[in-house]
Tab-separated table of C-alpha atoms in Angstrom:
chain	number	residue	atom	x	y	z
A	207	MET	CA	-19.032	-12.435	7.485
A	208	TYR	CA	-19.974	-9.886	4.808
A	209	ASN	CA	-22.297	-7.265	5.582
A	210	PRO	CA	-24.116	-5.377	2.872
A	211	LEU	CA	-22.520	-2.086	2.553
A	212	SER	CA	-24.708	1.006	3.420
A	213	SER	CA	-26.208	2.611	0.068
A	214	ASP	CA	-25.760	6.012	1.966
A	215	SER	CA	-21.964	5.408	2.329
A	216	LEU	CA	-21.927	4.320	-1.405
A	217	HIS	CA	-23.385	7.429	-2.512
A	218	VAL	CA	-21.605	9.671	-0.212
A	219	CYS	CA	-18.260	7.988	-1.682
A	220	VAL	CA	-19.053	8.254	-5.379
A	221	GLU	CA	-20.107	11.924	-4.669
A	222	SER	CA	-16.829	12.389	-3.026
A	223	LEU	CA	-14.787	10.935	-5.634
A	224	LYS	CA	-16.469	13.118	-8.108
A	225	LYS	CA	-15.376	16.188	-6.139
A	226	ASN	CA	-11.579	14.788	-6.296
A	227	ALA	CA	-11.627	13.627	-2.641
A	228	VAL	CA	-9.909	10.424	-1.139
A	229	ILE	CA	-12.080	7.965	0.340
A	230	ALA	CA	-11.636	4.791	2.291
A	231	TYR	CA	-13.070	1.520	1.502
A	232	PRO	CA	-12.636	-2.240	2.512
A	233	THR	CA	-10.664	-4.581	0.424
A	234	GLU	CA	-9.596	-8.363	0.615
A	235	ALA	CA	-7.167	-7.763	3.680
A	236	VAL	CA	-7.524	-4.021	4.939
A	237	PHE	CA	-9.123	-0.984	4.217
A	238	GLY	CA	-7.610	0.988	1.178
A	239	LEU	CA	-7.517	4.685	0.595
A	240	GLY	CA	-8.779	5.408	-3.239
A	241	CYS	CA	-9.311	8.389	-5.560
A	242	ASP	CA	-10.277	8.912	-9.047
A	243	PRO	CA	-7.232	7.638	-11.272
A	244	ASP	CA	-7.651	10.569	-13.838
A	245	SER	CA	-7.511	13.223	-11.376
A	246	GLU	CA	-3.837	14.507	-10.664
A	247	GLU	CA	-5.349	16.779	-7.887
A	248	ALA	CA	-6.994	13.784	-6.077
A	249	ILE	CA	-3.722	11.684	-6.371
A	250	MET	CA	-1.590	14.415	-4.995
A	251	ALA	CA	-3.946	14.591	-1.954
A	252	LEU	CA	-3.723	11.006	-1.523
A	253	LEU	CA	0.015	10.893	-1.755
A	254	LYS	CA	0.398	13.743	0.645
A	255	ILE	CA	-1.888	11.686	3.072
A	256	LYS	CA	0.180	8.790	2.849
A	257	ALA	CA	3.603	10.756	2.772
A	258	ARG	CA	4.341	8.639	-0.355
A	259	PRO	CA	6.590	9.779	-3.098
A	260	VAL	CA	4.921	9.697	-6.505
A	261	GLU	CA	7.967	7.723	-8.146
A	262	LYS	CA	6.763	4.744	-6.176
A	263	GLY	CA	3.553	4.248	-8.495
A	264	LEU	CA	-0.082	3.251	-7.342
A	265	ILE	CA	-2.277	0.253	-7.857
A	266	LEU	CA	-5.617	0.461	-9.641
A	267	ILE	CA	-8.546	-1.808	-8.389
A	268	ALA	CA	-11.381	-2.434	-10.748
A	269	ALA	CA	-14.545	-4.385	-10.923
A	270	ASN	CA	-13.450	-5.858	-14.193
A	271	TYR	CA	-10.669	-5.797	-16.846
A	272	GLN	CA	-12.619	-3.600	-19.218
A	273	GLN	CA	-12.531	-0.958	-16.690
A	274	LEU	CA	-8.686	-1.028	-16.602
A	275	LEU	CA	-8.022	-0.900	-20.377
A	276	PRO	CA	-7.778	2.910	-20.569
A	277	TYR	CA	-4.677	2.848	-18.266
A	278	ILE	CA	-2.597	-0.159	-19.660
A	279	SER	CA	-1.088	-1.256	-22.873
A	280	ASP	CA	-3.142	-4.380	-23.145
A	281	GLU	CA	-1.730	-4.726	-26.941
A	282	GLN	CA	1.414	-5.544	-25.632
A	283	LEU	CA	0.113	-8.840	-23.733
A	284	THR	CA	0.232	-11.950	-25.163
A	285	ASP	CA	-2.924	-14.310	-24.962
A	286	GLU	CA	-0.864	-16.523	-22.225
A	287	GLN	CA	-0.272	-13.493	-20.105
A	288	ARG	CA	-3.865	-12.397	-20.262
A	289	GLU	CA	-4.851	-15.685	-19.083
A	290	ARG	CA	-2.464	-15.725	-16.354
A	291	MET	CA	-4.088	-12.453	-15.000
A	292	PHE	CA	-7.711	-13.897	-15.707
A	293	SER	CA	-6.987	-17.210	-13.938
A	294	HIS	CA	-6.543	-15.370	-10.718
A	295	TRP	CA	-9.350	-12.752	-11.190
A	296	PRO	CA	-11.367	-11.711	-9.661
A	297	GLY	CA	-9.112	-12.184	-6.588
A	298	PRO	CA	-6.371	-10.856	-4.432
A	299	VAL	CA	-3.578	-11.033	-6.941
A	300	THR	CA	-2.233	-7.605	-8.175
A	301	PHE	CA	-0.348	-7.675	-11.609
A	302	VAL	CA	2.128	-5.237	-12.906
A	303	VAL	CA	1.501	-4.673	-16.699
A	304	PRO	CA	2.797	-2.537	-19.478
A	305	SER	CA	1.117	1.182	-18.921
A	306	ARG	CA	-0.059	3.951	-20.959
A	307	ALA	CA	-1.114	5.738	-17.709
A	308	PRO	CA	0.044	9.232	-16.457
A	309	ARG	CA	3.264	9.543	-14.739
A	310	TRP	CA	1.078	10.247	-11.403
A	311	LEU	CA	-0.197	6.781	-11.517
A	312	ARG	CA	2.549	4.765	-12.726
A	313	GLY	CA	5.502	6.920	-11.148
A	314	GLN	CA	8.844	6.185	-12.494
A	315	PHE	CA	7.857	3.248	-14.151
A	316	ASP	CA	6.581	2.174	-17.639
A	317	SER	CA	4.187	-0.383	-16.126
A	318	LEU	CA	1.151	-0.256	-13.746
A	319	ALA	CA	0.150	-2.412	-10.982
A	320	ILE	CA	-3.679	-3.510	-11.484
A	321	ARG	CA	-6.206	-5.828	-9.791
A	322	VAL	CA	-9.620	-6.994	-10.475
A	323	SER	CA	-11.141	-7.505	-6.877
A	324	ASN	CA	-13.361	-10.024	-5.883
A	325	HIS	CA	-14.558	-7.972	-2.770
A	326	PRO	CA	-18.295	-7.234	-3.215
A	327	ASP	CA	-17.845	-3.666	-1.966
A	328	VAL	CA	-15.140	-2.873	-4.239
A	329	GLN	CA	-17.038	-4.379	-7.102
A	330	GLN	CA	-20.041	-2.244	-6.130
A	331	LEU	CA	-18.051	0.947	-5.708
A	332	CYS	CA	-16.119	0.699	-9.003
A	333	LEU	CA	-19.243	-0.157	-10.792
A	334	ALA	CA	-21.131	2.669	-9.250
A	335	TYR	CA	-18.465	5.161	-9.920
A	336	GLY	CA	-17.865	3.733	-13.563
A	337	LYS	CA	-13.980	3.347	-13.342
A	338	PRO	CA	-11.353	1.759	-11.331
A	339	LEU	CA	-10.015	3.540	-8.143
A	340	VAL	CA	-6.390	4.153	-7.010
A	341	SER	CA	-5.724	1.617	-4.230
A	342	THR	CA	-3.207	1.887	-1.364
A	343	SER	CA	-3.517	0.720	2.259
A	344	ALA	CA	-5.424	3.018	4.523
A	345	ASN	CA	-2.857	4.241	7.128
A	346	PHE	CA	-0.471	6.934	7.796
A	347	SER	CA	3.183	6.291	7.252
A	348	GLY	CA	4.783	4.140	9.708
A	349	GLN	CA	1.422	3.034	11.248
A	350	GLU	CA	-0.464	-0.219	10.623
A	351	PRO	CA	-3.089	-0.412	7.878
A	352	CYS	CA	-6.575	0.110	8.864
A	353	ARG	CA	-8.692	-3.112	9.084
A	354	ASN	CA	-12.089	-1.832	10.058
A	355	VAL	CA	-14.126	1.403	10.126
A	356	GLN	CA	-13.141	2.373	13.614
A	357	GLU	CA	-9.544	2.285	12.909
A	358	ILE	CA	-10.304	4.588	9.856
A	359	THR	CA	-12.169	7.129	12.085
A	360	ALA	CA	-9.315	7.090	14.659
A	361	GLN	CA	-6.441	7.692	12.086
A	362	PHE	CA	-8.311	9.997	9.755
A	363	GLY	CA	-11.428	11.571	11.669
A	364	ASN	CA	-15.094	11.549	11.642
A	365	ASP	CA	-15.323	13.350	8.347
A	366	PHE	CA	-13.371	11.285	6.132
A	367	PRO	CA	-15.568	9.696	3.483
A	368	VAL	CA	-15.631	6.069	4.216
A	369	LEU	CA	-17.419	3.139	2.534
A	370	GLN	CA	-19.049	1.046	5.292
A	371	GLY	CA	-18.272	-2.730	4.996
A	372	VAL	CA	-15.720	-5.181	5.985
A	373	THR	CA	-12.630	-6.547	5.012
A	374	GLY	CA	-12.609	-9.853	2.985
A	375	GLY	CA	-10.721	-11.642	6.002
A	376	ARG	CA	-7.386	-12.135	4.479
A	377	GLN	CA	-4.351	-11.408	6.638
A	378	ASN	CA	-1.902	-10.207	4.019
A	379	PRO	CA	-2.224	-7.589	1.317
A	380	SER	CA	-2.366	-8.877	-2.375
A	381	GLU	CA	0.185	-10.801	-4.043
A	382	ILE	CA	2.202	-8.835	-6.732
A	383	ARG	CA	3.203	-10.652	-9.975
A	384	ASN	CA	5.009	-9.113	-12.998
A	385	VAL	CA	2.741	-10.193	-15.757
A	386	ILE	CA	5.693	-10.444	-18.398
A	387	THR	CA	8.076	-12.464	-16.499
A	388	GLY	CA	5.932	-14.076	-13.732
A	389	GLU	CA	8.135	-12.859	-11.208
A	390	LEU	CA	6.877	-12.583	-7.544
A	391	ILE	CA	7.299	-9.000	-6.337
A	392	ARG	CA	5.229	-9.055	-3.120
A	393	GLN	CA	4.102	-12.399	-1.201
A	394	GLY	CA	0.170	-12.379	-0.710
């Protein structure tokens, strides 16, 4: 059941993002860790928390497609490829698209994974911040992803900025597809 998020936690998260901090927030299946995609400092902090190499690349999650345009090479997509994405959005499907994003976002690739979420808290957070967020599962390497605020607090501590809310109830993380080839990269 969806609970409206606390406006206090929304304010705390937006202010934390402005200060290059990493935050936690509910997504369709699990809590995500996120930060400002334009801050190399914030992304390096997130990668350190996750013990994740920069080469793997990251996902951007957004309230709408327009928020993603500064990070992707939309002009390389056909109308059919755009329609493939739009037919799944907003929703729990991530697409890998050609990218103009900096290396700290796309890793070793010339592409970037993007998603327009249908989770109301993600929508509200991205609209309040005015741009997409980096999105990766909220967990330390080797541990299960957090599925509620209590698990976030247990793994990351009481002072970690977290958007109060609940996940969308999905069991699996988002499906990932290559928008150019249609190839399924990760089953959702």
